[in-house]
Amino acid sequence: GAGVSQSPSNKVTEKGKDVELRCDPISGHTALYWYRQRLGQGLEFLIYFQGNSAPDKSGLPSDRFSAERTGESVSTLTIQRTQQEDSAVYLCASSLFFSWSYEQYFGPGTRLTVT
Amino acid sequence: GQQVMQIPQYQHVQEGEDFTTYCNSSTTLSNIQWYKQRPGGHPVFLIQLVKSGEVKKQKRLTFQFGEAKKNSSLHITATQTTDVGTYFCAGSDRDDKIIFGKGTRLHILP
């Protein structure tokens, strides 16, 4: 079956603009995760969804970041008033159920460049 | 808060040599996972370790979880060019978020 897909694959935006990043998890996966990976760095956990609910939003870097998930499927990560420090690859992953013990399947990521 | 440190940051080895990356946590972990990210690619799950002192093997890869469940290692025997990439460990305790190490970037010299 299809893996995790993300769109767009690349996004260049001007500082101050809003962007929306989309993630389509593996069908049937109830858990979905967002990460940020700056150049040459590890993965920074942002938020996870259990179904459509995000129990813990403390990983989001600032209130300019928000995420939602509908229909236990697609998720969007929105960054408002983008800043240059937001430039990174944003990775989405999904797993069958939520647990930090479950294998996560990653999408190809969205490379965001803020100019 | 919980921290996961990974060393070395970079490693260059001749093809055929062995390679080891180490992962150390500031707190006791309930489990640790290892991922591989090829250049330009996304992380791919390799394995999970749960038990104290656990050792698991996948062909030329050997994964260990320390007795205190605060450290782990990945050892590759006789590296091949296909092993190129960045290897990440990711640890979590029972109630906390998953924390990824910064990764070890492996370069293979032919």
mmCIF file of C-alpha atoms in Angstrom:
data_model
loop_
_atom_site.group_PDB
_atom_site.id
_atom_site.type_symbol
_atom_site.label_atom_id
_atom_site.label_comp_id
_atom_site.label_asym_id
_atom_site.label_seq_id
_atom_site.Cartn_x
_atom_site.Cartn_y
_atom_site.Cartn_z
ATOM 1 C CA GLY A 1 0.000 0.000 0.000
ATOM 2 C CA ALA A 2 0.911 3.643 -0.231
ATOM 3 C CA GLY A 3 3.227 5.120 2.343
ATOM 4 C CA VAL A 4 3.016 8.481 4.050
ATOM 5 C CA SER A 5 2.805 11.317 1.571
ATOM 6 C CA GLN A 6 3.451 15.000 2.125
ATOM 7 C CA SER A 7 2.822 18.070 0.034
ATOM 8 C CA PRO A 8 4.271 20.241 -1.200
ATOM 9 C CA SER A 9 7.691 18.648 -1.419
ATOM 10 C CA ASN A 10 9.296 22.085 -1.534
ATOM 11 C CA LYS A 11 7.957 25.448 -0.474
ATOM 12 C CA VAL A 12 9.676 28.798 -0.783
ATOM 13 C CA THR A 13 7.905 31.649 0.937
ATOM 14 C CA GLU A 14 8.598 35.208 1.903
ATOM 15 C CA LYS A 15 9.085 36.151 5.500
ATOM 16 C CA GLY A 16 5.784 37.077 7.097
ATOM 17 C CA LYS A 17 3.605 34.894 4.886
ATOM 18 C CA ASP A 18 1.562 31.952 6.151
ATOM 19 C CA VAL A 19 2.167 28.402 4.923
ATOM 20 C CA GLU A 20 0.227 25.163 5.131
ATOM 21 C CA LEU A 21 1.923 21.798 4.987
ATOM 22 C CA ARG A 22 -0.083 18.665 4.343
ATOM 23 C CA CYS A 23 0.393 15.080 5.448
ATOM 24 C CA ASP A 24 -1.489 11.990 4.283
ATOM 25 C CA PRO A 25 -0.740 9.113 6.655
ATOM 26 C CA ILE A 26 -0.848 5.432 5.859
ATOM 27 C CA SER A 27 -4.475 4.354 5.629
ATOM 28 C CA GLY A 28 -5.683 2.963 8.932
ATOM 29 C CA HIS A 29 -2.931 4.526 11.010
ATOM 30 C CA THR A 30 -4.533 6.268 13.946
ATOM 31 C CA ALA A 31 -1.451 8.121 15.144
ATOM 32 C CA LEU A 32 0.271 10.911 13.275
ATOM 33 C CA TYR A 33 3.386 12.861 14.209
ATOM 34 C CA TRP A 34 5.033 16.055 13.011
ATOM 35 C CA TYR A 35 8.769 16.727 13.283
ATOM 36 C CA ARG A 36 11.086 19.511 12.212
ATOM 37 C CA GLN A 37 14.607 18.811 10.961
ATOM 38 C CA ARG A 38 16.951 21.727 10.542
ATOM 39 C CA LEU A 39 19.903 21.291 8.195
ATOM 40 C CA GLY A 40 22.365 18.774 9.580
ATOM 41 C CA GLN A 41 20.377 18.357 12.778
ATOM 42 C CA GLY A 42 18.291 15.659 14.378
ATOM 43 C CA LEU A 43 14.537 15.498 14.463
ATOM 44 C CA GLU A 44 12.683 17.903 16.715
ATOM 45 C CA PHE A 45 9.300 16.578 17.805
ATOM 46 C CA LEU A 46 6.487 19.069 17.307
ATOM 47 C CA ILE A 47 3.119 17.422 17.924
ATOM 48 C CA TYR A 48 1.272 14.142 17.656
ATOM 49 C CA PHE A 49 -2.336 13.204 16.986
ATOM 50 C CA GLN A 50 -4.194 10.302 18.479
ATOM 51 C CA GLY A 51 -7.131 10.103 16.127
ATOM 52 C CA ASN A 52 -8.108 13.723 15.583
ATOM 53 C CA SER A 53 -6.984 14.797 19.018
ATOM 54 C CA ALA A 54 -3.653 16.406 19.882
ATOM 55 C CA PRO A 55 -3.233 15.817 23.637
ATOM 56 C CA ASP A 56 0.091 17.632 23.939
ATOM 57 C CA LYS A 57 0.935 20.765 22.005
ATOM 58 C CA SER A 58 3.912 21.790 24.111
ATOM 59 C CA GLY A 59 6.398 20.772 21.403
ATOM 60 C CA LEU A 60 5.197 23.453 19.004
ATOM 61 C CA PRO A 61 7.948 26.129 18.877
ATOM 62 C CA SER A 62 5.637 29.136 19.169
ATOM 63 C CA ASP A 63 2.016 30.184 18.876
ATOM 64 C CA ARG A 64 2.625 30.814 15.169
ATOM 65 C CA PHE A 65 2.531 27.041 14.726
ATOM 66 C CA SER A 66 -0.699 25.097 14.720
ATOM 67 C CA ALA A 67 -1.842 21.719 13.456
ATOM 68 C CA GLU A 68 -5.074 19.945 12.900
ATOM 69 C CA ARG A 69 -6.256 16.582 11.738
ATOM 70 C CA THR A 70 -9.616 15.637 10.330
ATOM 71 C CA GLY A 71 -11.317 12.334 9.673
ATOM 72 C CA GLU A 72 -8.447 10.518 11.372
ATOM 73 C CA SER A 73 -6.616 11.025 8.130
ATOM 74 C CA VAL A 74 -5.089 14.136 6.623
ATOM 75 C CA SER A 75 -3.242 16.568 8.824
ATOM 76 C CA THR A 76 -2.120 20.100 8.127
ATOM 77 C CA LEU A 77 0.638 21.999 9.879
ATOM 78 C CA THR A 78 0.192 25.744 9.588
ATOM 79 C CA ILE A 79 2.910 28.281 10.227
ATOM 80 C CA GLN A 80 1.739 31.876 10.437
ATOM 81 C CA ARG A 81 3.917 34.914 9.817
ATOM 82 C CA THR A 82 6.881 32.738 8.816
ATOM 83 C CA GLN A 83 10.355 33.671 10.001
ATOM 84 C CA GLN A 84 13.708 32.710 8.520
ATOM 85 C CA GLU A 85 14.384 30.403 11.472
ATOM 86 C CA ASP A 86 11.368 28.346 10.355
ATOM 87 C CA SER A 87 13.374 27.141 7.346
ATOM 88 C CA ALA A 88 13.722 23.385 7.729
ATOM 89 C CA VAL A 89 12.395 20.077 6.487
ATOM 90 C CA TYR A 90 9.071 19.252 8.104
ATOM 91 C CA LEU A 91 8.561 15.524 8.426
ATOM 92 C CA CYS A 92 5.336 13.713 9.086
ATOM 93 C CA ALA A 93 5.120 10.150 10.359
ATOM 94 C CA SER A 94 2.309 7.774 11.198
ATOM 95 C CA SER A 95 1.911 4.605 13.204
ATOM 96 C CA LEU A 96 -0.855 2.077 13.621
ATOM 97 C CA PHE A 97 -1.622 3.242 17.134
ATOM 98 C CA PHE A 98 -0.146 5.898 19.354
ATOM 99 C CA SER A 99 2.761 4.788 21.496
ATOM 100 C CA TRP A 100 6.355 5.847 21.604
ATOM 101 C CA SER A 101 7.060 2.114 21.273
ATOM 102 C CA TYR A 102 5.454 1.771 17.873
ATOM 103 C CA GLU A 103 7.447 1.943 14.662
ATOM 104 C CA GLN A 104 6.872 5.237 12.892
ATOM 105 C CA TYR A 105 6.687 5.441 9.113
ATOM 106 C CA PHE A 106 8.004 8.708 7.785
ATOM 107 C CA GLY A 107 6.943 10.692 4.758
ATOM 108 C CA PRO A 108 9.430 12.341 2.387
ATOM 109 C CA GLY A 109 9.093 15.697 4.091
ATOM 110 C CA THR A 110 8.388 19.248 2.982
ATOM 111 C CA ARG A 111 11.421 21.452 2.584
ATOM 112 C CA LEU A 112 10.431 24.952 3.685
ATOM 113 C CA THR A 113 12.627 27.901 2.797
ATOM 114 C CA VAL A 114 11.734 31.310 4.170
ATOM 115 C CA THR A 115 13.425 34.161 2.323
ATOM 116 C CA GLY B 1 14.432 17.549 30.791
ATOM 117 C CA GLN B 2 15.362 14.395 29.001
ATOM 118 C CA GLN B 3 18.354 14.632 26.674
ATOM 119 C CA VAL B 4 19.688 12.128 24.177
ATOM 120 C CA MET B 5 23.286 12.578 23.076
ATOM 121 C CA GLN B 6 24.746 10.768 20.127
ATOM 122 C CA ILE B 7 28.421 10.410 19.238
ATOM 123 C CA PRO B 8 30.294 10.774 17.045
ATOM 124 C CA GLN B 9 28.636 13.438 14.939
ATOM 125 C CA TYR B 10 30.534 12.320 11.820
ATOM 126 C CA GLN B 11 32.476 9.189 10.958
ATOM 127 C CA HIS B 12 34.504 8.452 7.871
ATOM 128 C CA VAL B 13 35.503 4.824 7.378
ATOM 129 C CA GLN B 14 37.118 2.833 4.603
ATOM 130 C CA GLU B 15 34.779 0.388 2.954
ATOM 131 C CA GLY B 16 35.106 -2.877 4.817
ATOM 132 C CA GLU B 17 35.937 -1.292 8.175
ATOM 133 C CA ASP B 18 33.627 -1.464 11.151
ATOM 134 C CA PHE B 19 31.567 1.451 12.461
ATOM 135 C CA THR B 20 29.940 2.177 15.826
ATOM 136 C CA THR B 21 27.670 4.977 16.967
ATOM 137 C CA TYR B 22 26.737 5.553 20.590
ATOM 138 C CA CYS B 23 23.621 6.986 22.156
ATOM 139 C CA ASN B 24 23.449 8.222 25.764
ATOM 140 C CA SER B 25 20.405 9.410 27.642
ATOM 141 C CA SER B 26 20.273 11.616 30.717
ATOM 142 C CA THR B 27 17.360 9.550 32.034
ATOM 143 C CA THR B 28 16.357 5.896 32.067
ATOM 144 C CA LEU B 29 14.528 4.953 28.911
ATOM 145 C CA SER B 30 11.603 2.587 28.482
ATOM 146 C CA ASN B 31 12.712 1.858 24.944
ATOM 147 C CA ILE B 32 15.074 3.049 22.264
ATOM 148 C CA GLN B 33 14.625 3.037 18.523
ATOM 149 C CA TRP B 34 17.168 3.358 15.728
ATOM 150 C CA TYR B 35 16.499 4.978 12.364
ATOM 151 C CA LYS B 36 18.556 5.386 9.202
ATOM 152 C CA GLN B 37 18.269 8.368 6.906
ATOM 153 C CA ARG B 38 19.915 8.153 3.509
ATOM 154 C CA PRO B 39 21.193 11.422 1.995
ATOM 155 C CA GLY B 40 18.187 13.351 0.733
ATOM 156 C CA GLY B 41 15.810 10.779 2.163
ATOM 157 C CA HIS B 42 13.588 10.399 5.187
ATOM 158 C CA PRO B 43 14.193 8.379 8.355
ATOM 159 C CA VAL B 44 13.479 4.672 8.114
ATOM 160 C CA PHE B 45 12.911 2.559 11.196
ATOM 161 C CA LEU B 46 15.576 -0.058 11.823
ATOM 162 C CA ILE B 47 14.834 -1.607 15.197
ATOM 163 C CA GLN B 48 13.519 -1.111 18.715
ATOM 164 C CA LEU B 49 15.145 -2.272 21.944
ATOM 165 C CA VAL B 50 13.128 -2.611 25.126
ATOM 166 C CA LYS B 51 14.856 -4.911 27.603
ATOM 167 C CA SER B 52 17.851 -4.109 29.753
ATOM 168 C CA GLY B 53 21.008 -5.550 28.195
ATOM 169 C CA GLU B 54 19.169 -6.507 25.026
ATOM 170 C CA VAL B 55 21.197 -7.299 21.911
ATOM 171 C CA LYS B 56 19.639 -7.618 18.492
ATOM 172 C CA LYS B 57 21.245 -8.354 15.152
ATOM 173 C CA GLN B 58 20.219 -7.560 11.604
ATOM 174 C CA LYS B 59 22.757 -9.068 9.217
ATOM 175 C CA ARG B 60 25.861 -6.872 9.678
ATOM 176 C CA LEU B 61 24.154 -4.552 12.187
ATOM 177 C CA THR B 62 24.275 -5.209 15.930
ATOM 178 C CA PHE B 63 22.198 -3.139 18.337
ATOM 179 C CA GLN B 64 22.704 -3.070 22.100
ATOM 180 C CA PHE B 65 20.720 -1.560 24.965
ATOM 181 C CA GLY B 66 22.676 -0.924 28.142
ATOM 182 C CA GLU B 67 21.975 -2.638 31.433
ATOM 183 C CA ALA B 68 20.847 0.639 32.977
ATOM 184 C CA LYS B 69 18.708 1.427 29.920
ATOM 185 C CA LYS B 70 20.445 4.780 29.554
ATOM 186 C CA ASN B 71 22.683 4.019 26.603
ATOM 187 C CA SER B 72 22.666 2.137 23.351
ATOM 188 C CA SER B 73 24.959 1.404 20.452
ATOM 189 C CA LEU B 74 24.758 0.437 16.816
ATOM 190 C CA HIS B 75 27.691 -1.464 15.351
ATOM 191 C CA ILE B 76 28.098 -2.188 11.653
ATOM 192 C CA THR B 77 30.568 -4.877 10.656
ATOM 193 C CA ALA B 78 32.447 -4.605 7.354
ATOM 194 C CA THR B 79 30.746 -1.457 6.091
ATOM 195 C CA GLN B 80 29.505 -1.233 2.517
ATOM 196 C CA THR B 81 28.707 1.806 0.380
ATOM 197 C CA THR B 82 25.008 1.116 0.942
ATOM 198 C CA ASP B 83 25.507 1.872 4.642
ATOM 199 C CA VAL B 84 26.049 5.573 3.895
ATOM 200 C CA GLY B 85 23.618 7.810 5.721
ATOM 201 C CA THR B 86 22.788 9.280 9.082
ATOM 202 C CA TYR B 87 21.895 6.977 11.930
ATOM 203 C CA PHE B 88 19.579 8.350 14.606
ATOM 204 C CA CYS B 89 18.672 6.933 17.957
ATOM 205 C CA ALA B 90 15.373 7.943 19.534
ATOM 206 C CA GLY B 91 14.537 7.343 23.153
ATOM 207 C CA SER B 92 11.472 7.806 25.262
ATOM 208 C CA ASP B 93 10.508 7.108 28.805
ATOM 209 C CA ARG B 94 7.090 5.871 29.755
ATOM 210 C CA ASP B 95 5.321 9.186 29.904
ATOM 211 C CA ASP B 96 7.497 11.603 27.985
ATOM 212 C CA LYS B 97 7.911 12.579 24.380
ATOM 213 C CA ILE B 98 10.289 10.824 22.048
ATOM 214 C CA ILE B 99 13.666 12.525 21.820
ATOM 215 C CA PHE B 100 15.896 11.990 18.810
ATOM 216 C CA GLY B 101 19.660 12.221 18.973
ATOM 217 C CA LYS B 102 21.347 14.551 16.486
ATOM 218 C CA GLY B 103 22.534 11.546 14.510
ATOM 219 C CA THR B 104 25.850 10.159 13.324
ATOM 220 C CA ARG B 105 26.630 10.809 9.690
ATOM 221 C CA LEU B 106 28.511 7.886 8.164
ATOM 222 C CA HIS B 107 30.690 8.396 5.098
ATOM 223 C CA ILE B 108 32.223 5.411 3.359
ATOM 224 C CA LEU B 109 35.510 5.864 1.510
ATOM 225 C CA PRO B 110 35.841 3.428 -1.403
#
